[in-house]
Coordinates of N, CA and C and ligand atoms in Angstrom, one line a residue:
M1 N -60.1 -35.4 25.8 CA -61.2 -35.0 24.9 C -62.6 -35.2 25.5
K2 N -62.7 -36.0 26.6 CA -64.0 -36.4 27.2 C -64.7 -35.1 27.6
R3 N -64.0 -34.2 28.2 CA -64.7 -33.0 28.7 C -65.2 -32.2 27.5
L4 N -64.4 -32.2 26.5 CA -64.8 -31.4 25.3 C -66.1 -32.0 24.7
E5 N -66.1 -33.3 24.6 CA -67.3 -34.0 24.0 C -68.5 -33.9 24.9
E6 N -68.3 -34.0 26.2 CA -69.5 -34.0 27.1 C -70.0 -32.6 27.5
E7 N -69.0 -31.7 27.7 CA -69.4 -30.4 28.2 C -69.0 -29.2 27.3
G8 N -68.3 -29.5 26.2 CA -67.9 -28.5 25.3 C -66.8 -27.6 25.8
I9 N -66.1 -28.1 26.8 CA -65.1 -27.2 27.4 C -63.7 -27.6 26.9
V10 N -63.0 -26.5 26.3 CA -61.7 -26.7 25.8 C -60.7 -26.5 26.9
E11 N -59.7 -27.4 26.9 CA -58.6 -27.3 27.9 C -57.3 -26.9 27.1
I12 N -56.4 -26.3 27.8 CA -55.2 -25.7 27.2 C -54.4 -26.8 26.5
D13 N -54.3 -28.0 27.1 CA -53.4 -29.0 26.5 C -54.0 -29.6 25.2
M14 N -55.2 -29.2 24.8 CA -55.8 -29.6 23.6 C -55.4 -28.8 22.4
L15 N -54.8 -27.6 22.7 CA -54.5 -26.6 21.7 C -53.0 -26.7 21.2
R16 N -52.9 -26.4 19.9 CA -51.5 -26.3 19.3 C -51.2 -24.8 19.4
L17 N -50.3 -24.4 20.3 CA -50.1 -23.0 20.6 C -48.9 -22.4 19.8
P18 N -49.0 -21.1 19.5 CA -47.9 -20.4 18.8 C -46.7 -20.2 19.7
N19 N -45.6 -20.0 19.1 CA -44.4 -19.7 19.9 C -44.3 -18.3 20.3
E20 N -43.2 -17.9 21.0 CA -43.1 -16.6 21.6 C -43.1 -15.5 20.5
K21 N -42.3 -15.8 19.4 CA -42.2 -14.8 18.4 C -43.5 -14.6 17.7
Q22 N -44.2 -15.7 17.4 CA -45.6 -15.6 16.8 C -46.5 -14.8 17.7
L23 N -46.4 -15.1 19.0 CA -47.3 -14.4 19.9 C -47.0 -12.9 20.0
W24 N -45.7 -12.5 19.9 CA -45.3 -11.1 19.9 C -46.0 -10.4 18.7
K25 N -46.0 -11.1 17.6 CA -46.6 -10.5 16.3 C -48.1 -10.4 16.5
G26 N -48.7 -11.4 17.2 CA -50.2 -11.5 17.3 C -50.8 -12.4 16.3
V27 N -51.3 -13.5 16.7 CA -51.9 -14.5 15.8 C -53.2 -15.0 16.3
A28 N -54.0 -15.6 15.3 CA -55.3 -16.2 15.7 C -55.0 -17.5 16.3
I29 N -55.8 -17.8 17.3 CA -55.8 -19.2 18.0 C -57.2 -19.7 17.8
T30 N -57.3 -20.9 17.3 CA -58.6 -21.5 17.1 C -58.9 -22.5 18.3
E31 N -60.1 -22.4 18.8 CA -60.5 -23.3 19.8 C -61.7 -24.2 19.3
C32 N -61.7 -24.3 18.0 CA -62.7 -25.1 17.2 C -62.0 -26.4 17.0
L33 N -62.4 -27.4 17.8 CA -61.6 -28.7 17.8 C -62.4 -29.9 17.3
Q34 N -63.7 -29.7 17.1 CA -64.5 -30.9 16.7 C -64.9 -30.8 15.3
P35 N -65.1 -31.9 14.6 CA -65.5 -31.9 13.2 C -66.9 -31.4 13.0
I36 N -67.1 -30.3 12.3 CA -68.4 -29.7 12.0 C -68.3 -29.1 10.6
P37 N -69.4 -29.2 9.8 CA -69.4 -28.6 8.5 C -69.4 -27.1 8.5
C38 N -68.3 -26.4 8.5 CA -68.2 -25.0 8.7 C -66.9 -24.5 8.2
N39 N -66.8 -23.4 7.5 CA -65.5 -22.9 7.0 C -65.5 -21.3 6.8
P40 N -66.3 -20.5 7.3 CA -66.2 -19.1 7.0 C -64.8 -18.5 7.5
C41 N -64.2 -19.1 8.5 CA -62.9 -18.6 8.9 C -61.9 -18.8 7.8
K42 N -61.9 -19.9 7.2 CA -61.0 -20.2 6.1 C -61.3 -19.3 4.9
E43 N -62.6 -19.1 4.6 CA -62.9 -18.3 3.4 C -62.5 -16.8 3.6
V44 N -62.7 -16.3 4.8 CA -62.4 -14.9 5.0 C -60.9 -14.5 5.2
C45 N -60.1 -15.5 5.5 CA -58.7 -15.2 5.8 C -57.9 -14.6 4.6
P46 N -57.4 -13.4 4.7 CA -56.7 -12.8 3.5 C -55.4 -13.4 3.2
T47 N -54.8 -14.2 4.1 CA -53.4 -14.7 3.9 C -53.4 -16.2 3.7
N48 N -54.6 -16.9 3.6 CA -54.6 -18.3 3.5 C -53.9 -19.0 4.7
A49 N -54.1 -18.4 5.9 CA -53.4 -19.0 7.1 C -54.2 -20.1 7.7
I50 N -55.4 -20.4 7.2 CA -56.2 -21.4 7.8 C -56.4 -22.6 6.8
K51 N -55.9 -23.7 7.3 CA -56.0 -24.9 6.5 C -57.1 -25.8 6.9
M52 N -57.7 -26.5 6.0 CA -58.8 -27.4 6.3 C -58.9 -28.3 5.0
E53 N -58.6 -29.6 5.2 CA -58.6 -30.5 4.1 C -60.0 -30.6 3.5
N54 N -61.0 -30.7 4.3 CA -62.4 -30.6 3.9 C -63.3 -29.9 4.9
I55 N -64.5 -29.5 4.5 CA -65.3 -28.6 5.3 C -65.6 -29.2 6.7
N56 N -65.5 -30.5 6.9 CA -65.8 -31.0 8.2 C -64.6 -31.0 9.2
D57 N -63.4 -30.7 8.6 CA -62.2 -30.7 9.5 C -62.1 -29.5 10.4
P58 N -61.6 -29.6 11.6 CA -61.3 -28.4 12.4 C -60.2 -27.6 11.7
P59 N -60.3 -26.3 11.8 CA -59.2 -25.5 11.1 C -57.8 -25.7 11.8
I60 N -56.8 -25.6 10.9 CA -55.4 -25.6 11.4 C -54.8 -24.3 11.0
L61 N -54.2 -23.6 12.0 CA -53.6 -22.3 11.8 C -52.1 -22.4 11.3
D62 N -51.8 -21.7 10.3 CA -50.4 -21.5 10.0 C -50.0 -20.1 10.6
Y63 N -49.3 -20.2 11.8 CA -49.0 -19.0 12.5 C -48.0 -18.1 11.8
E64 N -47.2 -18.6 10.9 CA -46.3 -17.8 10.1 C -47.1 -16.9 9.1
K65 N -48.1 -17.5 8.5 CA -48.9 -16.7 7.6 C -49.9 -15.7 8.2
C66 N -50.3 -16.0 9.4 CA -51.4 -15.2 10.1 C -50.8 -13.8 10.4
I67 N -51.7 -12.8 10.1 CA -51.3 -11.4 10.4 C -52.1 -10.8 11.5
G68 N -52.9 -11.6 12.2 CA -53.6 -11.2 13.3 C -54.7 -10.2 13.0
C69 N -55.3 -10.2 11.8 CA -56.3 -9.2 11.4 C -57.6 -9.3 12.1
S70 N -57.9 -10.5 12.7 CA -59.1 -10.8 13.4 C -60.4 -10.9 12.6
L71 N -60.3 -11.0 11.3 CA -61.5 -11.2 10.5 C -62.1 -12.5 10.8
C72 N -61.3 -13.5 11.1 CA -61.9 -14.9 11.4 C -62.6 -14.8 12.8
V73 N -62.2 -13.9 13.7 CA -62.9 -13.8 14.9 C -64.4 -13.3 14.7
E74 N -64.5 -12.3 13.8 CA -65.7 -11.7 13.4 C -66.7 -12.6 12.8
V75 N -66.3 -13.5 11.9 CA -67.2 -14.4 11.2 C -67.5 -15.7 11.8
C76 N -66.7 -16.1 12.8 CA -66.9 -17.5 13.3 C -68.2 -17.6 14.1
P77 N -69.1 -18.5 13.6 CA -70.4 -18.6 14.2 C -70.3 -19.4 15.6
G78 N -69.2 -20.1 15.7 CA -69.0 -20.8 17.0 C -68.3 -20.0 18.1
L79 N -68.0 -18.8 17.8 CA -67.3 -17.9 18.7 C -66.0 -18.6 19.2
A80 N -65.3 -19.3 18.3 CA -64.2 -20.1 18.6 C -62.8 -19.6 18.1
M81 N -62.8 -18.4 17.6 CA -61.5 -17.8 17.2 C -61.2 -16.6 18.0
F82 N -59.9 -16.5 18.3 CA -59.4 -15.4 19.2 C -58.0 -15.0 18.5
V83 N -57.7 -13.7 18.7 CA -56.4 -13.3 18.4 C -55.6 -12.9 19.6
V84 N -54.4 -13.4 19.8 CA -53.7 -13.2 21.0 C -52.3 -12.6 20.6
R85 N -52.0 -11.5 21.3 CA -50.7 -10.8 21.1 C -50.1 -10.7 22.5
V86 N -48.8 -11.0 22.7 CA -48.1 -10.8 24.0 C -46.9 -10.0 23.8
R87 N -46.9 -8.8 24.4 CA -45.7 -7.9 24.3 C -45.5 -7.2 25.6
N88 N -44.2 -7.1 26.0 CA -43.8 -6.2 27.2 C -44.7 -6.5 28.4
G89 N -44.9 -7.8 28.7 CA -45.6 -8.1 29.9 C -47.1 -8.0 29.9
K90 N -47.6 -7.6 28.7 CA -49.1 -7.5 28.5 C -49.6 -8.4 27.5
A91 N -50.8 -9.0 27.7 CA -51.5 -9.7 26.6 C -52.6 -8.9 26.1
M92 N -52.8 -8.9 24.8 CA -53.9 -8.3 24.1 C -54.7 -9.5 23.5
I93 N -55.9 -9.6 23.9 CA -56.8 -10.7 23.4 C -58.0 -10.1 22.7
T94 N -58.1 -10.5 21.4 CA -59.3 -10.1 20.6 C -60.3 -11.2 20.6
L95 N -61.5 -10.9 21.1 CA -62.5 -12.0 21.2 C -63.8 -11.6 20.7
P96 N -64.7 -12.5 20.4 CA -66.0 -12.2 20.0 C -66.9 -12.0 21.2
Y97 N -67.9 -11.0 21.1 CA -68.7 -10.7 22.2 C -70.1 -10.4 21.7
E98 N -71.1 -11.2 22.1 CA -72.4 -11.0 21.6 C -73.4 -10.7 22.7
M99 N -72.9 -10.4 23.9 CA -73.8 -10.0 25.0 C -74.0 -8.5 25.1
L100 N -74.9 -8.1 25.9 CA -75.2 -6.7 26.2 C -75.0 -6.5 27.7
P101 N -74.6 -5.3 28.2 CA -74.2 -4.2 27.3 C -72.8 -4.4 26.7
V102 N -72.6 -3.7 25.6 CA -71.3 -3.7 25.0 C -70.4 -2.7 25.7
P103 N -69.3 -3.1 26.1 CA -68.4 -2.1 26.9 C -67.9 -1.0 26.0
E104 N -67.4 0.1 26.7 CA -66.8 1.2 25.9 C -65.3 1.1 26.0
R105 N -64.7 1.7 25.0 CA -63.2 1.7 24.9 C -62.7 2.4 26.2
G106 N -61.7 1.7 26.8 CA -61.2 2.3 28.1 C -61.8 1.7 29.3
Q107 N -62.9 1.1 29.2 CA -63.6 0.5 30.3 C -62.9 -0.7 30.9
I108 N -62.9 -0.8 32.3 CA -62.4 -2.0 32.9 C -63.5 -3.0 33.1
V109 N -63.2 -4.2 32.6 CA -64.2 -5.3 32.6 C -63.6 -6.5 33.4
K110 N -64.4 -7.4 33.7 CA -63.9 -8.7 34.4 C -63.5 -9.6 33.3
A111 N -62.3 -10.2 33.5 CA -61.8 -11.2 32.6 C -62.2 -12.6 33.0
L112 N -62.7 -13.4 32.1 CA -63.3 -14.7 32.5 C -62.4 -15.8 31.8
D113 N -62.3 -16.9 32.5 CA -61.6 -18.1 31.9 C -62.7 -18.9 31.1
R114 N -62.3 -20.0 30.6 CA -63.2 -20.8 29.7 C -64.4 -21.4 30.5
L115 N -64.3 -21.4 31.8 CA -65.5 -21.9 32.6 C -66.3 -20.8 33.1
G116 N -66.0 -19.5 32.7 CA -66.7 -18.4 33.2 C -66.3 -17.8 34.5
N117 N -65.2 -18.3 35.1 CA -64.7 -17.8 36.3 C -64.0 -16.5 36.1
V118 N -64.2 -15.5 37.1 CA -63.5 -14.3 37.0 C -62.1 -14.5 37.5
V119 N -61.1 -14.2 36.6 CA -59.7 -14.4 37.0 C -58.9 -13.1 37.0
G120 N -59.5 -12.0 36.8 CA -58.8 -10.7 36.9 C -59.6 -9.6 36.2
D121 N -58.9 -8.5 36.1 CA -59.5 -7.3 35.4 C -58.8 -7.1 34.1
A122 N -59.5 -6.6 33.1 CA -59.0 -6.3 31.8 C -59.5 -4.9 31.3
K123 N -58.6 -4.3 30.5 CA -59.0 -3.0 30.0 C -59.4 -3.1 28.5
V124 N -60.6 -2.6 28.1 CA -61.0 -2.7 26.7 C -60.2 -1.6 25.9
I125 N -59.5 -2.1 24.9 CA -58.6 -1.1 24.2 C -59.1 -0.9 22.7
A126 N -60.0 -1.8 22.3 CA -60.6 -1.6 20.9 C -61.9 -2.3 20.8
I127 N -62.8 -1.8 20.0 CA -64.1 -2.4 19.8 C -64.4 -2.3 18.3
K128 N -64.7 -3.4 17.7 CA -65.2 -3.3 16.3 C -66.7 -3.8 16.3
H129 N -67.6 -2.8 16.1 CA -69.0 -3.2 16.2 C -69.5 -3.9 14.9
G130 N -70.3 -4.9 15.1 CA -70.8 -5.7 14.0 C -71.9 -6.7 14.5
R131 N -72.3 -7.6 13.7 CA -73.3 -8.6 14.1 C -72.7 -9.3 15.3
T132 N -71.5 -9.7 15.2 CA -70.7 -10.1 16.4 C -69.7 -9.0 16.7
N133 N -69.8 -8.4 17.9 CA -68.8 -7.4 18.2 C -67.5 -8.1 18.5
V134 N -66.4 -7.4 18.1 CA -65.1 -7.9 18.3 C -64.4 -7.0 19.2
I135 N -64.0 -7.5 20.4 CA -63.5 -6.6 21.4 C -62.0 -7.0 21.7
T136 N -61.2 -6.0 21.9 CA -59.8 -6.3 22.3 C -59.6 -5.8 23.7
I137 N -59.1 -6.7 24.5 CA -58.8 -6.3 25.9 C -57.3 -6.5 26.1
E138 N -56.8 -5.7 27.1 CA -55.4 -5.8 27.6 C -55.4 -6.2 29.0
L139 N -54.5 -7.2 29.3 CA -54.4 -7.7 30.7 C -53.0 -8.3 30.9
D140 N -52.8 -8.8 32.1 CA -51.4 -9.4 32.4 C -51.1 -10.5 31.4
E141 N -49.9 -10.6 31.0 CA -49.5 -11.7 30.0 C -49.7 -13.1 30.6
K142 N -49.7 -13.2 31.9 CA -49.9 -14.6 32.5 C -51.3 -15.1 32.1
L143 N -52.2 -14.2 31.7 CA -53.6 -14.6 31.5 C -53.9 -14.8 30.0
A144 N -52.8 -14.7 29.1 CA -53.0 -14.8 27.7 C -53.7 -16.0 27.2
M145 N -53.4 -17.2 27.8 CA -54.0 -18.4 27.4 C -55.1 -18.9 28.3
V146 N -55.5 -18.0 29.3 CA -56.5 -18.4 30.3 C -57.8 -17.7 30.0
V147 N -57.7 -16.4 29.6 CA -59.0 -15.6 29.4 C -59.5 -15.8 28.0
R148 N -60.8 -16.0 27.9 CA -61.5 -16.2 26.6 C -62.8 -15.5 26.6
N149 N -63.2 -14.7 27.6 CA -64.5 -14.0 27.6 C -64.4 -12.8 28.6
I150 N -65.4 -12.0 28.6 CA -65.4 -10.9 29.5 C -66.8 -10.7 30.1
K151 N -66.8 -10.1 31.3 CA -68.1 -9.7 31.9 C -68.1 -8.2 32.1
V152 N -69.2 -7.6 31.6 CA -69.3 -6.1 31.7 C -70.2 -5.8 32.9
E153 N -69.7 -5.0 33.8 CA -70.6 -4.8 35.0 C -71.1 -3.3 35.0
Ligands
LIG201 S1 -56.4 -13.4 12.1 FE1 -56.6 -12.8 10.0 S2 -54.8 -13.6 9.0 FE2 -55.0 -14.7 11.0 S3 -56.1 -16.5 10.6 FE3 -57.6 -15.0 11.2 S4 -58.3 -14.1 9.2 FE4 -56.4 -15.2 8.8
LIG202 S1 -65.7 -20.5 11.4 FE1 -65.5 -21.0 13.6 S2 -66.8 -22.7 13.9 FE2 -66.5 -22.6 11.7 S3 -64.8 -23.9 11.3 FE3 -64.0 -21.8 11.6 S4 -63.4 -21.8 13.7 FE4 -64.8 -23.6 13.5

């Protein structure tokens, strides 16, 4: 947790990950791990898949209830919610994106890890425009838990 506290960097072993079946369906993964007074993700969730004993608690996902709708990705002010689906060797990652330019559907972008390193290419397969744009990319399944941002060139 030291790295999280000092640098705000989430590492994979800090996360409670979904199983293979849940990933095939596509579920939200929260990388919001520190206590802060915030709960729009819980409020917006249509299936009550996000648990939080009180507003300061980090959210806990019920992967069985989650339908992967990505509404929590759109409203999270901390840009800490993602939806991940893994099928047939491909990962589809839905992530928040507040930078410019906004990519176009079909565009190839750089896939970035949590430190901002380029780890491969990804194809933009869907964009939902809003105050926070919500972008879905497709890439190799090996990068499903590695990539959490994109770079548009
Ligand atoms: S993806 Fe949809 S169903 Fe799943 S936790 Fe987020 S808001 Fe709830
Ligand atoms: S909306 Fe985002 S920052 Fe706020 S509690 Fe939910 S995951 Fe954390």
